[in-house]
Amino acid sequence: MTGDFVRCSRVLMLVACFSATSLPLVVAAPAAAKELASEQGVTGLVRDLSMMKSFNATFHQWVSDAQNHVLQEVTGTMWVQRPGLFRWDTNDPYPQQIISDGEVLWIYDLDLEQATKRKLDKQVGNTPALLLSGDPEKLAESFTVRASMYEETGEVRYDLIPKHKGALFELLRVHFRSGKIHDMFLRDNLGQTTRIEFETKAFNKPIDAKVFAFKPPKGVDVIEDM
């Protein structure tokens, strides 16, 4: 696996994918699940996301190919805040920062000393990170939502299937535990899957605006892709 492949897959899963558990990699959950009606699924997801104004967590992330071979494993820290603010910092061996102030998206590869500046695509179907930082009320425009409730624990799993052609993924799964996002999963159009498990550090607490601001360090090459 080349370094370039790893970098591309990391950008894909963090910006063009926001995920949790591939079907063969599903995180253990209570056995008895009650599937909810479509309308309840949309209403429930909007409610759960609307309750989250800001979120800071560490994460552990795996990317696997269609045969479930792990291609990449990374850890890091993430922040999201409505409306439209998010940041993902991944650790070694490929340190990277992905930062958005709601208008501009920066992808900064620290080891390459290179930063790419892009206009943020505000279609959540193309940028699933906006699922957490964008407007929950618009979800029904982009997704068919299926929900399963685990009555013994109160856990809820939402499966989001894009309605529009051209989406970068086939399935986005979000698992809530105790009202907070516990893990996410994404399967892209090539069968590659991304799984992320979160450990919450702060929930609905103010985040310093500086977290979502980026100024390229001196000596860093800047590529503008606006």
PDB file of C-alpha atoms in Angstrom:
ATOM      1  CA  MET A   1       0.000   0.000   0.000  1.00  0.00           C
ATOM      2  CA  THR A   2       1.556   3.242  -1.088  1.00  0.00           C
ATOM      3  CA  GLY A   3       1.664   6.463   0.891  1.00  0.00           C
ATOM      4  CA  ASP A   4      -0.397   8.197  -1.782  1.00  0.00           C
ATOM      5  CA  PHE A   5      -3.133   5.585  -1.490  1.00  0.00           C
ATOM      6  CA  VAL A   6      -3.237   5.968   2.277  1.00  0.00           C
ATOM      7  CA  ARG A   7      -3.495   9.754   2.001  1.00  0.00           C
ATOM      8  CA  CYS A   8      -6.297   9.564  -0.568  1.00  0.00           C
ATOM      9  CA  SER A   9      -8.268   7.026   1.436  1.00  0.00           C
ATOM     10  CA  ARG A  10      -7.880   9.099   4.588  1.00  0.00           C
ATOM     11  CA  VAL A  11      -9.233  12.225   2.892  1.00  0.00           C
ATOM     12  CA  LEU A  12     -12.057  10.149   1.422  1.00  0.00           C
ATOM     13  CA  MET A  13     -13.107   8.697   4.745  1.00  0.00           C
ATOM     14  CA  LEU A  14     -12.816  11.857   6.801  1.00  0.00           C
ATOM     15  CA  VAL A  15     -14.320  14.353   4.389  1.00  0.00           C
ATOM     16  CA  ALA A  16     -16.192  12.346   1.795  1.00  0.00           C
ATOM     17  CA  CYS A  17     -17.087   9.688   4.318  1.00  0.00           C
ATOM     18  CA  PHE A  18     -18.169   9.718   7.910  1.00  0.00           C
ATOM     19  CA  SER A  19     -18.652   6.194   9.156  1.00  0.00           C
ATOM     20  CA  ALA A  20     -19.041   3.459  11.686  1.00  0.00           C
ATOM     21  CA  THR A  21     -19.411  -0.218  11.114  1.00  0.00           C
ATOM     22  CA  SER A  22     -19.411  -2.256   7.950  1.00  0.00           C
ATOM     23  CA  LEU A  23     -21.899  -5.053   7.940  1.00  0.00           C
ATOM     24  CA  PRO A  24     -19.233  -7.685   8.666  1.00  0.00           C
ATOM     25  CA  LEU A  25     -17.569  -5.330  11.158  1.00  0.00           C
ATOM     26  CA  VAL A  26     -20.659  -4.269  13.069  1.00  0.00           C
ATOM     27  CA  VAL A  27     -19.994  -3.248  16.650  1.00  0.00           C
ATOM     28  CA  ALA A  28     -21.714  -5.596  19.077  1.00  0.00           C
ATOM     29  CA  ALA A  29     -25.212  -4.441  19.947  1.00  0.00           C
ATOM     30  CA  PRO A  30     -28.185  -5.866  21.845  1.00  0.00           C
ATOM     31  CA  ALA A  31     -29.802  -8.712  19.915  1.00  0.00           C
ATOM     32  CA  ALA A  32     -33.422  -7.577  19.939  1.00  0.00           C
ATOM     33  CA  ALA A  33     -33.855  -4.613  17.615  1.00  0.00           C
ATOM     34  CA  LYS A  34     -37.177  -3.031  16.732  1.00  0.00           C
ATOM     35  CA  GLU A  35     -37.268  -1.443  13.289  1.00  0.00           C
ATOM     36  CA  LEU A  36     -39.065   1.903  13.277  1.00  0.00           C
ATOM     37  CA  ALA A  37     -41.277   3.347  10.550  1.00  0.00           C
ATOM     38  CA  SER A  38     -39.549   5.579   7.998  1.00  0.00           C
ATOM     39  CA  GLU A  39     -41.162   8.743   9.363  1.00  0.00           C
ATOM     40  CA  GLN A  40     -40.055   7.843  12.889  1.00  0.00           C
ATOM     41  CA  GLY A  41     -36.525   7.253  11.632  1.00  0.00           C
ATOM     42  CA  VAL A  42     -36.233  10.716  10.106  1.00  0.00           C
ATOM     43  CA  THR A  43     -37.883  12.373  13.110  1.00  0.00           C
ATOM     44  CA  GLY A  44     -35.664  10.492  15.555  1.00  0.00           C
ATOM     45  CA  LEU A  45     -32.434  11.289  13.730  1.00  0.00           C
ATOM     46  CA  VAL A  46     -33.332  14.968  13.402  1.00  0.00           C
ATOM     47  CA  ARG A  47     -34.140  15.040  17.117  1.00  0.00           C
ATOM     48  CA  ASP A  48     -30.937  13.304  18.194  1.00  0.00           C
ATOM     49  CA  LEU A  49     -28.734  15.452  15.955  1.00  0.00           C
ATOM     50  CA  SER A  50     -30.525  18.668  16.942  1.00  0.00           C
ATOM     51  CA  MET A  51     -29.724  17.959  20.586  1.00  0.00           C
ATOM     52  CA  MET A  52     -26.034  17.999  19.706  1.00  0.00           C
ATOM     53  CA  LYS A  53     -24.860  21.607  19.391  1.00  0.00           C
ATOM     54  CA  SER A  54     -21.174  20.767  19.739  1.00  0.00           C
ATOM     55  CA  PHE A  55     -19.129  17.617  20.149  1.00  0.00           C
ATOM     56  CA  ASN A  56     -15.481  16.901  20.952  1.00  0.00           C
ATOM     57  CA  ALA A  57     -14.132  13.357  20.982  1.00  0.00           C
ATOM     58  CA  THR A  58     -11.125  11.193  20.360  1.00  0.00           C
ATOM     59  CA  PHE A  59     -11.622   8.586  17.656  1.00  0.00           C
ATOM     60  CA  HIS A  60     -10.264   5.271  16.425  1.00  0.00           C
ATOM     61  CA  GLN A  61     -10.797   4.668  12.742  1.00  0.00           C
ATOM     62  CA  TRP A  62     -10.397   1.707  10.395  1.00  0.00           C
ATOM     63  CA  VAL A  63     -10.651   1.561   6.604  1.00  0.00           C
ATOM     64  CA  SER A  64     -11.172  -1.854   4.978  1.00  0.00           C
ATOM     65  CA  ASP A  65     -11.445  -3.056   1.406  1.00  0.00           C
ATOM     66  CA  ALA A  66     -14.361  -5.006  -0.062  1.00  0.00           C
ATOM     67  CA  GLN A  67     -12.825  -8.248   1.257  1.00  0.00           C
ATOM     68  CA  ASN A  68     -12.670  -6.780   4.798  1.00  0.00           C
ATOM     69  CA  HIS A  69      -8.882  -6.494   4.809  1.00  0.00           C
ATOM     70  CA  VAL A  70      -7.862  -3.534   6.953  1.00  0.00           C
ATOM     71  CA  LEU A  71      -6.062  -0.996   4.766  1.00  0.00           C
ATOM     72  CA  GLN A  72      -5.572   1.708   7.341  1.00  0.00           C
ATOM     73  CA  GLU A  73      -5.939   2.308  11.064  1.00  0.00           C
ATOM     74  CA  VAL A  74      -5.628   5.772  12.584  1.00  0.00           C
ATOM     75  CA  THR A  75      -6.465   7.630  15.769  1.00  0.00           C
ATOM     76  CA  GLY A  76      -7.083  11.290  16.409  1.00  0.00           C
ATOM     77  CA  THR A  77      -9.316  14.010  17.797  1.00  0.00           C
ATOM     78  CA  MET A  78     -12.386  15.653  16.279  1.00  0.00           C
ATOM     79  CA  TRP A  79     -14.551  18.697  16.970  1.00  0.00           C
ATOM     80  CA  VAL A  80     -17.886  19.679  15.434  1.00  0.00           C
ATOM     81  CA  GLN A  81     -20.091  22.660  16.140  1.00  0.00           C
ATOM     82  CA  ARG A  82     -23.229  23.928  14.461  1.00  0.00           C
ATOM     83  CA  PRO A  83     -23.603  25.511  12.061  1.00  0.00           C
ATOM     84  CA  GLY A  84     -21.103  23.978   9.662  1.00  0.00           C
ATOM     85  CA  LEU A  85     -17.900  23.876  11.712  1.00  0.00           C
ATOM     86  CA  PHE A  86     -15.757  20.762  11.951  1.00  0.00           C
ATOM     87  CA  ARG A  87     -12.174  19.665  12.456  1.00  0.00           C
ATOM     88  CA  TRP A  88     -10.445  16.272  12.287  1.00  0.00           C
ATOM     89  CA  ASP A  89      -6.857  15.836  13.452  1.00  0.00           C
ATOM     90  CA  THR A  90      -5.279  12.450  12.746  1.00  0.00           C
ATOM     91  CA  ASN A  91      -2.106  11.262  14.438  1.00  0.00           C
ATOM     92  CA  ASP A  92       1.015   9.528  13.101  1.00  0.00           C
ATOM     93  CA  PRO A  93       2.024   7.843  10.863  1.00  0.00           C
ATOM     94  CA  TYR A  94       0.245  10.262   8.498  1.00  0.00           C
ATOM     95  CA  PRO A  95      -0.558  13.374  10.563  1.00  0.00           C
ATOM     96  CA  GLN A  96      -3.243  15.459   8.933  1.00  0.00           C
ATOM     97  CA  GLN A  97      -5.714  18.222   9.798  1.00  0.00           C
ATOM     98  CA  ILE A  98      -9.063  18.688   8.038  1.00  0.00           C
ATOM     99  CA  ILE A  99     -10.671  21.970   9.078  1.00  0.00           C
ATOM    100  CA  SER A 100     -13.767  23.872   7.966  1.00  0.00           C
ATOM    101  CA  ASP A 101     -15.110  27.230   9.092  1.00  0.00           C
ATOM    102  CA  GLY A 102     -18.388  26.533   7.304  1.00  0.00           C
ATOM    103  CA  GLU A 103     -17.272  28.086   4.018  1.00  0.00           C
ATOM    104  CA  VAL A 104     -13.738  26.884   3.270  1.00  0.00           C
ATOM    105  CA  LEU A 105     -12.275  23.414   3.723  1.00  0.00           C
ATOM    106  CA  TRP A 106      -8.564  23.025   4.472  1.00  0.00           C
ATOM    107  CA  ILE A 107      -6.704  19.711   4.187  1.00  0.00           C
ATOM    108  CA  TYR A 108      -3.250  20.044   5.725  1.00  0.00           C
ATOM    109  CA  ASP A 109      -0.716  17.208   5.431  1.00  0.00           C
ATOM    110  CA  LEU A 110       1.867  18.026   8.072  1.00  0.00           C
ATOM    111  CA  ASP A 111       4.511  15.569   6.882  1.00  0.00           C
ATOM    112  CA  LEU A 112       4.276  16.857   3.297  1.00  0.00           C
ATOM    113  CA  GLU A 113       4.162  20.501   4.424  1.00  0.00           C
ATOM    114  CA  GLN A 114       1.253  20.938   2.010  1.00  0.00           C
ATOM    115  CA  ALA A 115      -2.203  22.482   2.503  1.00  0.00           C
ATOM    116  CA  THR A 116      -5.122  22.288   0.065  1.00  0.00           C
ATOM    117  CA  LYS A 117      -7.835  24.966   0.184  1.00  0.00           C
ATOM    118  CA  ARG A 118     -11.289  24.156  -1.186  1.00  0.00           C
ATOM    119  CA  LYS A 119     -14.764  25.626  -1.132  1.00  0.00           C
ATOM    120  CA  LEU A 120     -16.885  23.470   1.152  1.00  0.00           C
ATOM    121  CA  ASP A 121     -19.460  21.358  -0.667  1.00  0.00           C
ATOM    122  CA  LYS A 122     -22.530  21.910   1.493  1.00  0.00           C
ATOM    123  CA  GLN A 123     -24.432  18.933   0.120  1.00  0.00           C
ATOM    124  CA  VAL A 124     -24.365  16.459   2.989  1.00  0.00           C
ATOM    125  CA  GLY A 125     -24.597  13.644   0.434  1.00  0.00           C
ATOM    126  CA  ASN A 126     -21.158  14.665  -0.806  1.00  0.00           C
ATOM    127  CA  THR A 127     -19.677  15.755   2.519  1.00  0.00           C
ATOM    128  CA  PRO A 128     -21.053  13.504   5.266  1.00  0.00           C
ATOM    129  CA  ALA A 129     -19.153  15.409   7.971  1.00  0.00           C
ATOM    130  CA  LEU A 130     -21.938  17.965   7.566  1.00  0.00           C
ATOM    131  CA  LEU A 131     -24.295  15.376   8.995  1.00  0.00           C
ATOM    132  CA  LEU A 132     -22.960  16.378  12.399  1.00  0.00           C
ATOM    133  CA  SER A 133     -22.359  20.067  11.845  1.00  0.00           C
ATOM    134  CA  GLY A 134     -25.062  21.048   9.338  1.00  0.00           C
ATOM    135  CA  ASP A 135     -28.841  21.489   9.404  1.00  0.00           C
ATOM    136  CA  PRO A 136     -30.608  18.297  10.596  1.00  0.00           C
ATOM    137  CA  GLU A 137     -33.897  19.418   9.046  1.00  0.00           C
ATOM    138  CA  LYS A 138     -32.436  18.933   5.551  1.00  0.00           C
ATOM    139  CA  LEU A 139     -31.626  15.254   6.057  1.00  0.00           C
ATOM    140  CA  ALA A 140     -34.842  14.005   4.469  1.00  0.00           C
ATOM    141  CA  GLU A 141     -33.930  15.855   1.267  1.00  0.00           C
ATOM    142  CA  SER A 142     -30.753  13.813   0.877  1.00  0.00           C
ATOM    143  CA  PHE A 143     -31.420  10.473   2.557  1.00  0.00           C
ATOM    144  CA  THR A 144     -33.833   7.640   3.081  1.00  0.00           C
ATOM    145  CA  VAL A 145     -33.533   6.938   6.811  1.00  0.00           C
ATOM    146  CA  ARG A 146     -34.107   3.563   8.466  1.00  0.00           C
ATOM    147  CA  ALA A 147     -33.964   3.283  12.240  1.00  0.00           C
ATOM    148  CA  SER A 148     -33.676   0.378  14.679  1.00  0.00           C
ATOM    149  CA  MET A 149     -34.325   0.727  18.411  1.00  0.00           C
ATOM    150  CA  TYR A 150     -32.737  -1.571  20.988  1.00  0.00           C
ATOM    151  CA  GLU A 151     -35.388  -1.366  23.689  1.00  0.00           C
ATOM    152  CA  GLU A 152     -33.354  -2.971  26.486  1.00  0.00           C
ATOM    153  CA  THR A 153     -30.679  -0.293  26.349  1.00  0.00           C
ATOM    154  CA  GLY A 154     -32.378   2.577  24.537  1.00  0.00           C
ATOM    155  CA  GLU A 155     -29.675   2.524  21.856  1.00  0.00           C
ATOM    156  CA  VAL A 156     -30.651   3.614  18.363  1.00  0.00           C
ATOM    157  CA  ARG A 157     -29.049   2.843  14.998  1.00  0.00           C
ATOM    158  CA  TYR A 158     -29.831   4.923  11.916  1.00  0.00           C
ATOM    159  CA  ASP A 159     -29.053   3.763   8.374  1.00  0.00           C
ATOM    160  CA  LEU A 160     -28.897   6.602   5.843  1.00  0.00           C
ATOM    161  CA  ILE A 161     -29.127   5.750   2.147  1.00  0.00           C
ATOM    162  CA  PRO A 162     -28.479   8.603  -0.327  1.00  0.00           C
ATOM    163  CA  LYS A 163     -31.412   9.501  -2.572  1.00  0.00           C
ATOM    164  CA  HIS A 164     -29.401  11.226  -5.274  1.00  0.00           C
ATOM    165  CA  LYS A 165     -27.085   9.790  -7.884  1.00  0.00           C
ATOM    166  CA  GLY A 166     -23.486  10.851  -7.579  1.00  0.00           C
ATOM    167  CA  ALA A 167     -23.262  10.442  -3.799  1.00  0.00           C
ATOM    168  CA  LEU A 168     -19.849   9.227  -2.704  1.00  0.00           C
ATOM    169  CA  PHE A 169     -21.204   6.435  -0.532  1.00  0.00           C
ATOM    170  CA  GLU A 170     -23.940   3.783  -0.500  1.00  0.00           C
ATOM    171  CA  LEU A 171     -24.635   3.574   3.219  1.00  0.00           C
ATOM    172  CA  LEU A 172     -23.960   5.761   6.232  1.00  0.00           C
ATOM    173  CA  ARG A 173     -24.756   4.228   9.627  1.00  0.00           C
ATOM    174  CA  VAL A 174     -24.919   6.210  12.871  1.00  0.00           C
ATOM    175  CA  HIS A 175     -25.197   4.540  16.276  1.00  0.00           C
ATOM    176  CA  PHE A 176     -26.360   6.556  19.296  1.00  0.00           C
ATOM    177  CA  ARG A 177     -25.813   5.417  22.867  1.00  0.00           C
ATOM    178  CA  SER A 178     -27.159   7.444  25.812  1.00  0.00           C
ATOM    179  CA  GLY A 179     -28.064  10.245  23.414  1.00  0.00           C
ATOM    180  CA  LYS A 180     -24.515  10.595  22.062  1.00  0.00           C
ATOM    181  CA  ILE A 181     -22.886   9.295  18.904  1.00  0.00           C
ATOM    182  CA  HIS A 182     -20.946   6.156  19.768  1.00  0.00           C
ATOM    183  CA  ASP A 183     -19.805   4.948  16.360  1.00  0.00           C
ATOM    184  CA  MET A 184     -20.354   5.482  12.654  1.00  0.00           C
ATOM    185  CA  PHE A 185     -19.910   3.418   9.517  1.00  0.00           C
ATOM    186  CA  LEU A 186     -19.712   4.145   5.826  1.00  0.00           C
ATOM    187  CA  ARG A 187     -19.614   1.926   2.745  1.00  0.00           C
ATOM    188  CA  ASP A 188     -18.565   3.664  -0.454  1.00  0.00           C
ATOM    189  CA  ASN A 189     -19.465   2.835  -4.043  1.00  0.00           C
ATOM    190  CA  LEU A 190     -16.421   0.576  -4.437  1.00  0.00           C
ATOM    191  CA  GLY A 191     -17.237  -1.536  -1.395  1.00  0.00           C
ATOM    192  CA  GLN A 192     -14.584   0.087   0.788  1.00  0.00           C
ATOM    193  CA  THR A 193     -15.764   0.601   4.355  1.00  0.00           C
ATOM    194  CA  THR A 194     -14.807   3.024   7.093  1.00  0.00           C
ATOM    195  CA  ARG A 195     -15.533   2.477  10.752  1.00  0.00           C
ATOM    196  CA  ILE A 196     -15.079   5.089  13.487  1.00  0.00           C
ATOM    197  CA  GLU A 197     -15.533   4.650  17.228  1.00  0.00           C
ATOM    198  CA  PHE A 198     -15.745   7.758  19.411  1.00  0.00           C
ATOM    199  CA  GLU A 199     -14.886   8.504  23.022  1.00  0.00           C
ATOM    200  CA  THR A 200     -16.683  11.683  24.026  1.00  0.00           C
ATOM    201  CA  LYS A 201     -14.588  14.368  25.727  1.00  0.00           C
ATOM    202  CA  ALA A 202     -17.098  17.234  25.727  1.00  0.00           C
ATOM    203  CA  PHE A 203     -20.746  17.447  24.699  1.00  0.00           C
ATOM    204  CA  ASN A 204     -22.617  20.713  24.096  1.00  0.00           C
ATOM    205  CA  LYS A 205     -19.835  22.799  25.583  1.00  0.00           C
ATOM    206  CA  PRO A 206     -18.500  25.925  23.821  1.00  0.00           C
ATOM    207  CA  ILE A 207     -15.545  25.348  21.488  1.00  0.00           C
ATOM    208  CA  ASP A 208     -13.017  28.121  20.926  1.00  0.00           C
ATOM    209  CA  ALA A 209     -13.441  29.621  17.437  1.00  0.00           C
ATOM    210  CA  LYS A 210      -9.679  29.246  16.931  1.00  0.00           C
ATOM    211  CA  VAL A 211     -10.163  25.480  16.666  1.00  0.00           C
ATOM    212  CA  PHE A 212     -11.941  25.970  13.318  1.00  0.00           C
ATOM    213  CA  ALA A 213      -9.554  28.593  11.940  1.00  0.00           C
ATOM    214  CA  PHE A 214      -6.545  27.676   9.842  1.00  0.00           C
ATOM    215  CA  LYS A 215      -3.592  29.752   8.717  1.00  0.00           C
ATOM    216  CA  PRO A 216      -0.938  27.892   6.724  1.00  0.00           C
ATOM    217  CA  PRO A 217       2.359  27.836   8.634  1.00  0.00           C
ATOM    218  CA  LYS A 218       5.338  29.566   7.076  1.00  0.00           C
ATOM    219  CA  GLY A 219       6.979  27.446   4.403  1.00  0.00           C
ATOM    220  CA  VAL A 220       3.903  25.311   3.696  1.00  0.00           C
ATOM    221  CA  ASP A 221       2.882  24.902   0.045  1.00  0.00           C
ATOM    222  CA  VAL A 222      -0.726  25.996  -0.533  1.00  0.00           C
ATOM    223  CA  ILE A 223      -2.822  24.483  -3.322  1.00  0.00           C
ATOM    224  CA  GLU A 224      -6.034  26.369  -4.096  1.00  0.00           C
ATOM    225  CA  ASP A 225      -8.800  24.198  -5.511  1.00  0.00           C
ATOM    226  CA  MET A 226     -11.725  26.627  -5.370  1.00  0.00           C
TER     227      MET A 226
END
